CSV table of C-alpha atoms in Angstrom, one decimal:
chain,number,residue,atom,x,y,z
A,26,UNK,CA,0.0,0.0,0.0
A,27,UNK,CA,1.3,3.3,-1.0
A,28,UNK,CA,0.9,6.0,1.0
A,29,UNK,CA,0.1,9.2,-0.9
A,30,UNK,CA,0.9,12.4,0.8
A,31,UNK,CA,-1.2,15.7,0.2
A,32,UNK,CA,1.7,17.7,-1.6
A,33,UNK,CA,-0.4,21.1,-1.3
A,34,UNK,CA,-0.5,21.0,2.2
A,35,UNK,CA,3.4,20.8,2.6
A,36,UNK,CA,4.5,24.0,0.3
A,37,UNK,CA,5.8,26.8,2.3
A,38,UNK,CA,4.5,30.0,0.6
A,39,UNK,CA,7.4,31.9,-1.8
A,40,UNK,CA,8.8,35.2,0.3
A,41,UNK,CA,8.0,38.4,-1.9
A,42,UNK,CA,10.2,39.2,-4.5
A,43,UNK,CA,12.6,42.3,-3.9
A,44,UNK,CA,11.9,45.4,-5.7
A,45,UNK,CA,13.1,46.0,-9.1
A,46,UNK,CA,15.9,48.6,-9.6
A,47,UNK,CA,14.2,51.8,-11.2
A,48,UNK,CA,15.9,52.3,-14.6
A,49,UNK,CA,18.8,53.8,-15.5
A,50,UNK,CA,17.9,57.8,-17.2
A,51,UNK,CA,18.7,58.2,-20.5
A,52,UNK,CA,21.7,60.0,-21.3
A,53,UNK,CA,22.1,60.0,-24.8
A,54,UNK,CA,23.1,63.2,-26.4
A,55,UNK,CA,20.2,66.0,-26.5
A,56,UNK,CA,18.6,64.4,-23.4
A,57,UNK,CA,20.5,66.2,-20.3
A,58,UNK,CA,18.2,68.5,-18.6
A,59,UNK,CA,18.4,72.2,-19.2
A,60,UNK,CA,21.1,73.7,-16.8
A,61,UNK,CA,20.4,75.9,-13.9
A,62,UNK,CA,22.3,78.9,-15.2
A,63,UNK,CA,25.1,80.6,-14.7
A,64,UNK,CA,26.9,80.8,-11.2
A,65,UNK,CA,25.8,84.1,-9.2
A,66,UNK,CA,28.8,85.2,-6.6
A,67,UNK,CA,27.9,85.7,-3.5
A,68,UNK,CA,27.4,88.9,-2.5
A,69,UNK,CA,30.8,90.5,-0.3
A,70,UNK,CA,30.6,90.5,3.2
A,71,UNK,CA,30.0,93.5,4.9
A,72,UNK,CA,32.6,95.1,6.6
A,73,UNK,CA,33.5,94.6,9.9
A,74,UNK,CA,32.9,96.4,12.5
A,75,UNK,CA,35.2,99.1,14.2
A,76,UNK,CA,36.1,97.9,17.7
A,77,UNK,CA,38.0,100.7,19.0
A,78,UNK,CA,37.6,104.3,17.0
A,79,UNK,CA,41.6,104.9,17.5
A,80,UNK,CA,42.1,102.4,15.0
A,81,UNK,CA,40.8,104.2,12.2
A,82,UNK,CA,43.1,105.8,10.1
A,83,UNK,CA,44.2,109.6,10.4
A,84,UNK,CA,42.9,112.3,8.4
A,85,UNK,CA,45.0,113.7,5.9
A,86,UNK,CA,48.3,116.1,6.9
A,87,UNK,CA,47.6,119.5,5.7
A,88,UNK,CA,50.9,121.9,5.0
A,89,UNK,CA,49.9,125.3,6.9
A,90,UNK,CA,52.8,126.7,4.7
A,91,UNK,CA,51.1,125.7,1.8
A,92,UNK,CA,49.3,128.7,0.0
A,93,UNK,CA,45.4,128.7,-0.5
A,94,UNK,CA,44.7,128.1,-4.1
A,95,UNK,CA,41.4,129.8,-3.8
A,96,UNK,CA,43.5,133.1,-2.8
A,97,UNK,CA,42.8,135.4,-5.6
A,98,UNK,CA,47.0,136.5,-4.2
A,99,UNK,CA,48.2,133.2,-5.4
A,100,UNK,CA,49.9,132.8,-8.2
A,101,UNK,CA,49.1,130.0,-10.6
A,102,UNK,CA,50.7,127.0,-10.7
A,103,UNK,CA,52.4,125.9,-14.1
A,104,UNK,CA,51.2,122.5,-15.9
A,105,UNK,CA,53.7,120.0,-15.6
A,106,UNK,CA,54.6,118.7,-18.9
Protein backbone atom coordinates (compact mmCIF):
# COMPACT_ATOMS: atom_id res chain seq x y z
CA UNK A 1 0.00 0.00 0.00
CA UNK A 2 1.30 3.31 -0.95
CA UNK A 3 0.89 6.01 1.04
CA UNK A 4 0.08 9.25 -0.85
CA UNK A 5 0.86 12.43 0.78
CA UNK A 6 -1.19 15.67 0.21
CA UNK A 7 1.68 17.74 -1.63
CA UNK A 8 -0.45 21.06 -1.35
CA UNK A 9 -0.55 20.99 2.21
CA UNK A 10 3.43 20.82 2.64
CA UNK A 11 4.52 23.95 0.27
CA UNK A 12 5.85 26.77 2.27
CA UNK A 13 4.52 29.99 0.56
CA UNK A 14 7.40 31.92 -1.83
CA UNK A 15 8.79 35.22 0.28
CA UNK A 16 7.96 38.36 -1.92
CA UNK A 17 10.18 39.18 -4.53
CA UNK A 18 12.65 42.31 -3.88
CA UNK A 19 11.86 45.41 -5.65
CA UNK A 20 13.09 46.04 -9.08
CA UNK A 21 15.92 48.60 -9.61
CA UNK A 22 14.23 51.79 -11.15
CA UNK A 23 15.87 52.30 -14.64
CA UNK A 24 18.76 53.85 -15.47
CA UNK A 25 17.90 57.80 -17.24
CA UNK A 26 18.68 58.21 -20.50
CA UNK A 27 21.66 60.00 -21.32
CA UNK A 28 22.09 60.04 -24.76
CA UNK A 29 23.07 63.18 -26.38
CA UNK A 30 20.18 66.01 -26.45
CA UNK A 31 18.57 64.44 -23.43
CA UNK A 32 20.51 66.22 -20.30
CA UNK A 33 18.24 68.54 -18.60
CA UNK A 34 18.39 72.25 -19.22
CA UNK A 35 21.14 73.72 -16.84
CA UNK A 36 20.44 75.91 -13.91
CA UNK A 37 22.31 78.91 -15.21
CA UNK A 38 25.13 80.61 -14.68
CA UNK A 39 26.87 80.84 -11.21
CA UNK A 40 25.75 84.09 -9.19
CA UNK A 41 28.77 85.19 -6.63
CA UNK A 42 27.94 85.66 -3.49
CA UNK A 43 27.38 88.92 -2.48
CA UNK A 44 30.76 90.48 -0.34
CA UNK A 45 30.64 90.54 3.19
CA UNK A 46 30.03 93.51 4.94
CA UNK A 47 32.65 95.07 6.57
CA UNK A 48 33.54 94.65 9.86
CA UNK A 49 32.90 96.42 12.51
CA UNK A 50 35.25 99.15 14.19
CA UNK A 51 36.08 97.92 17.71
CA UNK A 52 38.05 100.72 18.95
CA UNK A 53 37.65 104.33 16.97
CA UNK A 54 41.64 104.89 17.53
CA UNK A 55 42.13 102.35 15.04
CA UNK A 56 40.81 104.19 12.16
CA UNK A 57 43.10 105.83 10.10
CA UNK A 58 44.21 109.55 10.44
CA UNK A 59 42.91 112.34 8.41
CA UNK A 60 45.03 113.70 5.86
CA UNK A 61 48.30 116.14 6.92
CA UNK A 62 47.60 119.53 5.69
CA UNK A 63 50.86 121.90 4.96
CA UNK A 64 49.89 125.28 6.94
CA UNK A 65 52.76 126.72 4.68
CA UNK A 66 51.09 125.70 1.76
CA UNK A 67 49.31 128.65 0.00
CA UNK A 68 45.44 128.69 -0.49
CA UNK A 69 44.67 128.08 -4.09
CA UNK A 70 41.42 129.79 -3.77
CA UNK A 71 43.47 133.08 -2.76
CA UNK A 72 42.78 135.38 -5.61
CA UNK A 73 46.97 136.52 -4.24
CA UNK A 74 48.18 133.23 -5.44
CA UNK A 75 49.94 132.76 -8.23
CA UNK A 76 49.08 130.00 -10.62
CA UNK A 77 50.73 127.01 -10.68
CA UNK A 78 52.41 125.91 -14.06
CA UNK A 79 51.18 122.46 -15.87
CA UNK A 80 53.70 119.95 -15.55
CA UNK A 81 54.63 118.66 -18.92
Amino acid sequence: MTHRVDLEAQQVPKPPAPPQPAPAPDISPGNFPPSPGPDIPAPDPPPLPVENPGDTPLPPVIDPDAPDPADPRTPPTRALM
